[in-house]
Structures are given as structure tokens and as C-alpha cells.
Tab-separated table of C-alpha atoms and ligand atoms in Angstrom:
chain	number	residue	atom	x	y	z
Y	1	MET	CA	119.285	120.099	92.796
Y	2	THR	CA	119.002	123.394	93.234
Y	3	GLN	CA	118.555	125.322	96.907
Y	4	LEU	CA	115.445	127.035	97.140
Y	5	GLY	CA	115.292	130.691	99.162
Y	6	THR	CA	114.540	130.788	102.603
Y	7	LEU	CA	112.551	133.111	104.504
Y	8	GLU	CA	115.409	134.600	105.658
Y	9	ASP	CA	116.537	135.436	102.581
Y	10	LEU	CA	114.047	137.919	102.171
Y	11	PRO	CA	113.921	141.779	103.506
Y	12	GLN	CA	111.789	141.638	107.423
Y	13	ASP	CA	109.680	144.617	105.860
Y	14	TYR	CA	108.230	142.231	103.330
Y	15	ARG	CA	108.020	139.068	105.368
Y	16	GLU	CA	105.603	140.973	107.550
Y	17	ALA	CA	103.343	142.814	104.271
Y	18	MET	CA	103.027	138.984	103.610
Y	19	THR	CA	102.113	138.782	107.175
Y	20	ALA	CA	99.374	141.286	106.885
Y	21	ALA	CA	97.957	140.152	103.771
Y	22	GLY	CA	97.691	136.802	104.787
Y	23	VAL	CA	99.872	135.062	102.173
Y	24	ALA	CA	103.215	133.455	102.525
Y	25	PRO	CA	105.738	132.652	99.590
Y	26	LEU	CA	105.904	129.118	98.675
Y	27	TRP	CA	109.484	128.325	97.664
Y	28	PRO	CA	110.746	127.782	101.538
Y	29	MET	CA	108.496	125.174	102.134
Y	30	MET	CA	108.466	123.278	99.253
Y	31	ARG	CA	110.503	120.708	99.681
Y	32	ASN	CA	108.176	119.694	103.371
Y	33	VAL	CA	105.041	119.635	101.219
Y	34	LEU	CA	107.271	117.682	98.242
Y	35	PRO	CA	109.763	116.071	99.402
Y	36	HIS	CA	111.953	114.472	96.267
Y	37	GLY	CA	111.552	110.524	95.488
Y	38	LYS	CA	109.762	109.395	98.282
Y	39	PRO	CA	107.108	110.706	101.404
Y	40	ASN	CA	108.887	111.570	103.979
Y	41	PRO	CA	106.327	110.500	106.952
Y	42	VAL	CA	105.185	111.932	110.422
Y	43	THR	CA	104.396	108.821	110.934
Y	44	LYS	CA	106.417	106.449	113.270
Y	45	PRO	CA	106.520	102.275	113.961
Y	46	GLY	CA	104.558	102.518	116.662
Y	47	PHE	CA	104.159	98.663	119.118
Y	48	TRP	CA	101.504	97.898	121.926
Y	49	SER	CA	102.172	95.027	123.408
Y	50	TYR	CA	98.282	93.252	125.069
Y	51	ASP	CA	100.420	92.727	128.246
Y	52	ALA	CA	100.783	96.300	129.030
Y	53	LEU	CA	96.816	97.650	127.132
Y	54	ARG	CA	94.714	94.493	128.571
Y	55	PRO	CA	95.537	95.356	132.635
Y	56	LEU	CA	95.064	99.580	131.993
Y	57	LEU	CA	91.996	98.722	129.674
Y	58	LEU	CA	90.842	96.285	132.371
Y	59	ARG	CA	91.480	99.885	135.112
Y	60	ALA	CA	89.285	101.591	132.962
Y	61	GLY	CA	85.950	99.537	133.142
Y	62	ASP	CA	86.521	99.896	136.108
Y	63	LEU	CA	86.918	103.491	136.912
Y	64	THR	CA	84.759	104.366	134.452
Y	65	PRO	CA	80.576	102.927	133.507
Y	66	VAL	CA	80.645	102.540	130.000
Y	67	GLU	CA	77.366	105.731	130.220
Y	68	LYS	CA	80.316	108.275	131.019
Y	69	ALA	CA	82.302	106.629	128.156
Y	70	GLU	CA	80.147	106.181	124.919
Y	71	ARG	CA	82.706	103.791	123.538
Y	72	ARG	CA	85.383	102.354	126.846
Y	73	VAL	CA	88.533	102.746	124.274
Y	74	LEU	CA	92.316	103.030	124.278
Y	75	VAL	CA	93.450	105.102	121.425
Y	76	LEU	CA	96.525	103.581	120.131
Y	77	SER	CA	98.644	106.935	119.518
Y	78	ASP	CA	101.412	106.971	116.855
Y	79	PRO	CA	104.970	107.541	118.479
Y	80	GLY	CA	105.110	110.430	115.566
Y	81	ARG	CA	103.218	112.621	116.161
Y	82	GLY	CA	102.904	111.701	120.096
Y	83	ALA	CA	100.961	110.795	123.362
Y	84	GLY	CA	97.339	111.547	122.848
Y	85	ALA	CA	97.509	112.105	119.085
Y	86	MET	CA	94.233	110.039	117.564
Y	87	GLN	CA	95.348	107.818	115.380
Y	88	ALA	CA	98.386	105.721	114.611
Y	89	THR	CA	99.214	106.110	111.093
Y	90	ALA	CA	98.364	109.356	108.672
Y	91	SER	CA	95.068	107.583	107.842
Y	92	LEU	CA	94.081	104.884	110.458
Y	93	TYR	CA	93.028	105.017	113.833
Y	94	LEU	CA	93.149	102.002	115.993
Y	95	GLY	CA	91.807	101.971	119.411
Y	96	MET	CA	91.358	98.682	122.329
Y	97	GLN	CA	87.610	98.252	123.084
Y	98	LEU	CA	85.974	96.777	126.721
Y	99	LEU	CA	82.816	95.703	127.135
Y	100	LEU	CA	82.104	94.280	129.970
Y	101	PRO	CA	79.108	91.543	130.340
Y	102	GLY	CA	75.576	92.595	130.594
Y	103	GLU	CA	77.255	95.850	129.059
Y	104	THR	CA	75.529	98.107	126.054
Y	105	ALA	CA	77.135	100.390	124.086
Y	106	PRO	CA	74.330	103.295	123.038
Y	107	ALA	CA	73.913	103.050	118.733
Y	108	HIS	CA	74.884	105.988	117.181
Y	109	VAL	CA	76.086	106.261	112.742
Y	110	HIS	CA	79.046	108.481	111.630
Y	111	THR	CA	80.435	108.593	108.243
Y	112	PRO	CA	83.973	107.027	109.568
Y	113	SER	CA	84.188	103.627	108.721
Y	114	ALA	CA	85.134	100.839	111.502
Y	115	VAL	CA	86.865	97.931	111.529
Y	116	ARG	CA	86.395	95.634	114.980
Y	117	ILE	CA	88.769	92.337	115.233
Y	118	ILE	CA	87.967	91.144	118.255
Y	119	VAL	CA	91.240	90.148	120.431
Y	120	GLU	CA	89.189	88.132	123.526
Y	121	GLY	CA	86.269	87.110	125.042
Y	122	GLN	CA	82.874	85.426	124.747
Y	123	GLY	CA	79.164	86.603	124.414
Y	124	GLY	CA	80.075	90.280	122.854
Y	125	PHE	CA	78.167	90.875	119.871
Y	126	THR	CA	77.470	93.968	117.890
Y	127	VAL	CA	74.660	94.886	115.720
Y	128	VAL	CA	75.376	96.917	112.381
Y	129	ASP	CA	71.752	97.931	110.400
Y	130	GLY	CA	70.071	95.626	112.660
Y	131	GLU	CA	71.924	92.603	112.193
Y	132	LYS	CA	73.401	90.558	114.846
Y	133	LEU	CA	77.314	89.852	115.258
Y	134	PRO	CA	78.764	87.290	117.278
Y	135	MET	CA	81.765	88.780	118.167
Y	136	LEU	CA	84.424	85.600	118.601
Y	137	GLU	CA	88.323	86.001	118.757
Y	138	GLY	CA	90.107	86.990	115.302
Y	139	ASP	CA	86.785	87.777	113.584
Y	140	LEU	CA	87.108	91.016	111.412
Y	141	VAL	CA	83.834	92.773	111.750
Y	142	MET	CA	82.618	95.835	109.713
Y	143	THR	CA	81.091	98.996	110.728
Y	144	PRO	CA	80.195	100.765	107.123
Y	145	GLY	CA	80.502	104.896	107.226
Y	146	GLY	CA	76.692	105.264	107.872
Y	147	ASP	CA	75.208	102.125	109.325
Y	148	TRP	CA	73.921	102.440	112.578
Y	149	HIS	CA	75.723	100.354	114.965
Y	150	ASP	CA	75.600	99.234	118.670
Y	151	HIS	CA	77.409	96.417	121.247
Y	152	GLY	CA	75.884	94.065	123.503
Y	153	HIS	CA	78.334	91.356	125.976
Y	154	GLU	CA	75.848	88.335	126.784
Y	155	GLY	CA	78.661	86.346	127.874
Y	156	ARG	CA	80.866	86.295	131.410
Y	157	GLU	CA	84.204	87.667	131.057
Y	158	PRO	CA	85.599	90.831	129.856
Y	159	VAL	CA	85.371	91.134	125.478
Y	160	ILE	CA	88.157	93.074	124.046
Y	161	TRP	CA	88.318	94.211	120.628
Y	162	LEU	CA	90.836	96.625	117.540
Y	163	ASP	CA	88.782	98.592	115.748
Y	164	VAL	CA	89.848	100.098	113.088
Y	165	LEU	CA	89.172	102.872	111.903
Y	166	ASP	CA	89.496	105.406	108.715
Y	167	LEU	CA	88.642	108.391	111.259
Y	168	PRO	CA	91.630	110.696	110.446
Y	169	VAL	CA	90.635	111.055	107.083
Y	170	PHE	CA	87.523	111.724	107.511
Y	171	TYR	CA	88.681	114.581	110.564
Y	172	TYR	CA	91.195	115.603	108.449
Y	173	LEU	CA	88.429	116.289	105.816
Y	174	GLU	CA	86.042	117.994	108.635
Y	175	GLY	CA	83.716	115.307	107.747
Y	176	SER	CA	83.519	113.527	111.331
Y	177	TYR	CA	80.718	113.618	112.917
Y	178	ALA	CA	77.900	111.393	114.164
Y	179	THR	CA	74.188	110.945	115.179
Y	180	GLU	CA	72.391	109.136	118.312
Y	181	GLY	CA	69.934	106.647	118.398
Y	182	PRO	CA	67.878	104.218	120.634
Y	183	LEU	CA	69.319	100.689	120.565
Y	184	GLN	CA	68.425	98.590	116.630
Y	185	ALA	CA	65.710	96.071	116.664
Y	186	GLN	CA	67.557	93.167	116.168
Y	187	ARG	CA	66.233	90.741	112.992
Y	188	ASN	CA	65.692	87.706	113.747
Y	189	ARG	CA	68.164	84.860	112.104
Y	190	PRO	CA	72.236	84.180	111.611
Y	191	ASP	CA	73.989	87.021	110.297
Y	192	ALA	CA	75.339	86.487	106.616
Y	193	ALA	CA	78.826	84.448	107.444
Y	194	LEU	CA	76.035	81.962	108.261
Y	195	VAL	CA	73.140	82.712	105.283
Y	196	GLU	CA	74.494	84.352	102.321
Y	197	TYR	CA	77.939	84.280	102.262
Y	198	LYS	CA	77.959	80.583	103.856
Y	199	SER	CA	81.035	79.611	100.727
Y	200	ALA	CA	83.209	80.957	98.555
Y	201	GLY	CA	82.596	81.279	95.017
Y	202	LEU	CA	79.384	81.348	95.302
Y	203	VAL	CA	76.907	83.979	96.097
Y	204	PRO	CA	72.945	84.545	96.268
Y	205	SER	CA	71.606	84.444	92.339
Y	206	ARG	CA	71.819	87.628	91.324
Y	207	SER	CA	68.050	86.733	89.730
Y	208	ARG	CA	66.407	86.584	93.137
Y	209	HIS	CA	68.358	88.388	95.088
Y	210	GLN	CA	69.304	91.921	95.486
Y	211	ALA	CA	72.999	92.327	96.963
Y	212	ARG	CA	73.469	95.131	99.743
Y	213	ARG	CA	76.185	97.702	99.513
Y	214	TYR	CA	78.266	96.081	102.491
Y	215	PRO	CA	76.900	92.554	101.701
Y	216	LEU	CA	79.303	90.283	104.227
Y	217	ALA	CA	79.883	92.450	107.694
Y	218	ARG	CA	81.151	89.325	109.762
Y	219	PHE	CA	84.622	86.801	108.823
Y	220	PRO	CA	85.058	84.862	111.159
Y	221	TRP	CA	87.805	84.105	111.751
Y	222	ALA	CA	87.811	80.375	111.721
Y	223	ARG	CA	86.957	80.088	107.839
Y	224	THR	CA	90.032	82.484	107.667
Y	225	GLU	CA	92.833	80.382	108.866
Y	226	GLU	CA	90.711	77.033	107.358
Y	227	ALA	CA	91.432	79.177	104.210
Y	228	LEU	CA	95.638	80.286	104.822
Y	229	ARG	CA	96.010	76.707	105.902
Y	230	ALA	CA	95.118	75.365	102.967
Y	231	MET	CA	96.647	78.068	100.713
Y	232	LYS	CA	99.876	77.135	102.676
Y	233	ALA	CA	99.894	72.979	102.656
Y	234	TYR	CA	100.129	74.041	98.684
Y	235	ALA	CA	102.164	76.786	98.363
Y	236	SER	CA	105.829	76.165	97.643
Y	237	THR	CA	107.308	79.053	98.460
Y	238	GLY	CA	106.719	82.615	100.763
Y	239	ILE	CA	104.238	82.873	103.278
Y	240	ALA	CA	99.709	82.533	103.239
Y	241	GLU	CA	98.295	86.036	102.464
Y	242	VAL	CA	94.049	86.473	101.946
Y	243	ASP	CA	92.693	89.712	101.237
Y	244	TYR	CA	89.184	90.371	102.793
Y	245	VAL	CA	87.510	91.112	100.326
Y	246	ASN	CA	83.162	92.520	99.499
Y	247	PRO	CA	82.200	88.705	97.377
Y	248	GLU	CA	79.242	90.237	95.282
Y	249	THR	CA	82.659	92.612	93.431
Y	250	GLY	CA	85.218	90.815	94.787
Y	251	GLN	CA	86.664	94.778	95.661
Y	252	ASP	CA	88.408	95.548	98.542
Y	253	VAL	CA	85.703	95.389	101.254
Y	254	LEU	CA	86.029	98.966	102.285
Y	255	PRO	CA	86.248	102.523	100.518
Y	256	THR	CA	89.158	103.823	102.041
Y	257	MET	CA	90.863	100.506	103.918
Y	258	GLY	CA	91.663	97.008	103.161
Y	259	PHE	CA	92.375	94.166	105.759
Y	260	THR	CA	94.389	90.972	104.424
Y	261	ALA	CA	95.326	87.759	106.782
Y	262	MET	CA	98.807	86.745	106.619
Y	263	MET	CA	100.636	82.996	107.683
Y	264	LEU	CA	103.626	82.245	108.617
Y	265	GLY	CA	105.345	78.983	109.055
Y	266	GLN	CA	107.566	78.843	111.972
Y	267	GLY	CA	111.017	79.730	111.249
Y	268	GLU	CA	109.707	81.815	108.119
Y	269	ALA	CA	110.542	84.725	106.981
Y	270	ASP	CA	108.647	87.483	104.456
Y	271	GLN	CA	110.001	90.984	103.366
Y	272	PRO	CA	107.178	92.223	101.488
Y	273	PRO	CA	108.147	94.570	98.729
Y	274	LEU	CA	108.408	98.667	100.036
Y	275	ARG	CA	104.249	99.875	99.958
Y	276	SER	CA	103.246	103.149	99.491
Y	277	CYS	CA	100.340	102.621	101.675
Y	278	SER	CA	101.072	102.329	106.159
Y	279	SER	CA	100.196	99.683	107.547
Y	280	ALA	CA	98.690	98.158	111.020
Y	281	PHE	CA	99.171	94.174	112.243
Y	282	HIS	CA	97.824	92.472	114.747
Y	283	VAL	CA	98.779	89.390	116.149
Y	284	VAL	CA	96.054	86.574	116.263
Y	285	LYS	CA	98.594	83.811	117.487
Y	286	GLY	CA	102.003	82.979	117.082
Y	287	ARG	CA	105.591	84.574	117.945
Y	288	GLY	CA	108.180	86.391	116.091
Y	289	ARG	CA	109.886	89.191	115.318
Y	290	THR	CA	109.675	92.301	112.476
Y	291	THR	CA	111.837	95.217	111.410
Y	292	ILE	CA	110.564	98.682	110.773
Y	293	ASP	CA	112.806	100.661	109.458
Y	294	GLY	CA	115.464	99.382	112.133
Y	295	THR	CA	113.142	99.204	115.060
Y	296	VAL	CA	112.969	95.421	115.913
Y	297	PHE	CA	109.129	94.303	117.868
Y	298	GLU	CA	109.559	91.190	119.443
Y	299	TRP	CA	105.879	90.197	119.277
Y	300	GLY	CA	103.683	87.494	120.471
Y	301	PRO	CA	99.811	87.233	120.504
Y	302	LYS	CA	97.432	89.999	120.325
Y	303	ASP	CA	100.225	92.898	119.933
Y	304	THR	CA	99.992	95.203	117.264
Y	305	PHE	CA	102.370	97.390	115.449
Y	306	THR	CA	102.482	100.089	112.804
Y	307	ALA	CA	104.544	100.645	110.480
Y	308	ALA	CA	104.668	104.242	107.326
Y	309	PRO	CA	104.342	104.079	104.116
Y	310	PHE	CA	107.479	103.035	102.111
Y	311	ALA	CA	108.314	101.627	105.296
Y	312	GLU	CA	111.354	98.749	104.859
Y	313	ILE	CA	109.404	95.126	106.736
Y	314	ASN	CA	111.192	92.673	107.912
Y	315	HIS	CA	108.947	89.381	109.608
Y	316	HIS	CA	110.250	86.150	110.919
Y	317	ALA	CA	108.124	84.067	112.787
Y	318	ASP	CA	109.988	82.173	115.504
Y	319	GLU	CA	106.250	79.896	115.262
Y	320	GLU	CA	103.756	79.560	113.063
Y	321	SER	CA	101.745	82.765	113.209
Y	322	PHE	CA	98.807	84.875	111.666
Y	323	LEU	CA	98.363	88.019	111.454
Y	324	ILE	CA	95.609	90.392	110.518
Y	325	ARG	CA	96.996	93.800	108.225
Y	326	ALA	CA	94.659	96.558	107.714
Y	327	HIS	CA	96.267	98.902	105.496
Y	328	ASP	CA	94.654	102.343	103.648
Y	329	ARG	CA	96.136	101.314	99.264
Y	330	PRO	CA	91.761	101.494	98.839
Y	331	LEU	CA	91.950	104.761	99.352
Y	332	GLN	CA	95.652	105.494	97.629
Y	333	ASP	CA	94.750	103.859	94.469
Y	334	LYS	CA	91.458	105.563	94.229
Y	335	LEU	CA	93.885	109.014	94.814
Y	336	GLY	CA	95.825	106.994	91.686
Y	337	TYR	CA	99.011	106.602	93.125
Y	338	TYR	CA	99.195	103.328	95.311
Y	339	GLU	CA	102.461	101.439	94.610
Y	340	GLU	CA	104.771	99.073	95.226
Y	341	ARG	CA	108.646	99.040	95.240
Y	342	ALA	CA	111.319	95.966	94.836
Y	343	ARG	CA	112.910	95.916	97.230
T	1	1HN	C1	83.420	104.076	117.902
T	1	1HN	O1	81.740	104.830	116.930
T	1	1HN	C2	83.527	102.921	117.533
T	1	1HN	O2	81.454	102.013	117.641
T	1	1HN	C3	84.750	102.635	118.571
T	1	1HN	O3	82.632	101.329	118.683
T	1	1HN	C4	85.734	103.585	118.387
T	1	1HN	C5	86.312	105.751	117.411
T	1	1HN	C6	86.159	107.000	117.478
T	1	1HN	C7	85.025	107.325	116.939
T	1	1HN	C8	83.942	106.362	116.863
T	1	1HN	C9	82.014	102.046	118.166
T	1	1HN	C10	85.233	104.570	117.967
T	1	1HN	C11	84.069	104.832	117.443
């Protein structure tokens, strides 16, 4: 490998003339922007214990009324980028959001997409493009970019969910913005998970029904767990894992972000291949430990952790465990470079 020239190799007057002309030499920076063999992520493994987050979030409920917050959220900052970073990996934003009984989070629409993983509480709902979506623990609820959404709460206890957004991508592209509006009129019918998309493999007949671009906005947890348990019962080896897909196309649920749910049996380990995507894991239930690039995280219910591109990930479940994984493979597929390497 040739050693490239440095800035210091160049005469001072030449460096000053380049700066004055608004240019810079590529070669001293070449290895920073194109490292050899694999990327060199800024992202560090992150871990957020729910026991630590929950009291802070509830205190935000006392300190800041939702009217003063629009969305009452604590953002999970990538340790590699430091306190206050508005991202958990290069492409994924994670935030823990609190809505108290009777509160309303006003309607808005924005360019990034959001997915909620419901962590705690009953009676919360979100209205996406006029469709009222109940938020039950473990549900995955999507708000695709460009769809109006507002949140409400008809229950008695705090409702908490994890927001996963592709906000960093939109922000990087200088494409992130929102529009505000009045609360939406709700269609007087159950959401599509309870009507058109009640059963895997069955979709409304294409000759009679024009499917929406995002036909299924809520994936009820009970069904996901049932599917995983059935697959696990008949799997000879290995963990069970399902992809959340658009039921009409079989493709990823969103343009940039993908989601899977995993079931690990008690005492079971999993060593996924090295993947070029970054991942965020949320524990729906169970206990275990995951080593990410040598850092060990002991996890329990409702904890969240992250892995950078090409991280070495080793999961071990101490009890039967269910995890949801968010990732940016769909974006990398579209850019033409998603890759998995055997270990
Ligand atoms: C947003 O619209 C929500 O609608 C939550 O609940 C978190 C973070 C950044 C930008 C928009 C929501 C968000 C957000």
C-alpha cells in the first residue's frame, strides 16, 4: 500500500494559496474518505437501559407539557458522536417518546419516515393519514414520510414508545422539514391490520381493490410472536427471524428502513454475518447478552442497543427472548452496496 503525501509535505505559501482559492488537495484525505477494505464507522456500540430512561422520560412529563414540546422525546445519542447527537447510527434516529393520559401530540407531516415500537402502556393511538392505529405493546406502527400523523391517549397510564426515523439521512441531504396542521378526521373503521390484511398471504382482490402505497401501517405484536413461535417450533436449528414487509409487494415496509423480529430460545446463541447496514435492537421481552465489537451489553425487557456497519455481533439469550431489529439495508440495497460477509 503506497503512503500518500500529507498536507505538511506541501509548502506553506501553496497551502495558503489553495485555501484562498477555496480548494484543498485530495490525497491527504484520501484514506479518510475511502478506507481500505471496509468502512471506518464513527458510530460506536450504544446501549440504553429502560430502567435508566423511564424515570427521565416521566420527569420530562412533569417538567414539560406536551404543548411546549410538540413531541416529548428523549433522543438516544450515538456514543461515537457524543451527547446531544440527533442520531443513533449514521442513518437511524432513535427516541423514546412519552404521552400522558388525555394528551394530544398535534398533527404534522414531514419528509422523513417514522416507525414506532410500542414499549409500555395502554390506550395510546396514532392517526396516520386518517387511519386510527391502536398502540399495543410490541406493535410496530409506521408513519411513512409524507403522511399526516397525530397521537392521542385514551388510557389511564403513561404510554411510551420508541421512535425509529431515517431523519439523519434526510438531514444530511438537507431534505428534512415538516408542515403543521389541524388534528385529522378519523375514518370510522378499524385499521387495515384488522380488515384488509388480517391474514398472511391473503390480500384484497386486485381486481376490486386499489391498494395504498403503504397498505399496512400497524403490525400487531401478538401476530408477530405467534409467527415466530410457529417457525421456532419447527426449526431444526437456529433462531427464528421474520422480516416486516409490505403485504402487497413483499418488499421492505419503507424506502430506507427495514425491520425484523427475532426469537431466541433459552440458552440459544446467534452469530449473524457481518452486515454493511447498521442496526438498532429493541428487546420486546427476555434477557440475555450481546457482544458488539467486543463490548458486552447485558439486556433485559425494553432495553435498546445499536451496532455500526460490519460490527461483529454475538447474541446469547439467557431466557426465551424476542427482539425487534431496525436496519438501513433497504437504503443500501437501493444504493447498490448492501453486503454480508461470512465470519
Ligand atoms: C416526529 O414527527 C415524531 O411524530 C417523533 O411522533 C419524533 C423526531 C424528529 C422529527 C420528527 C412523531 C420525531 C419526529
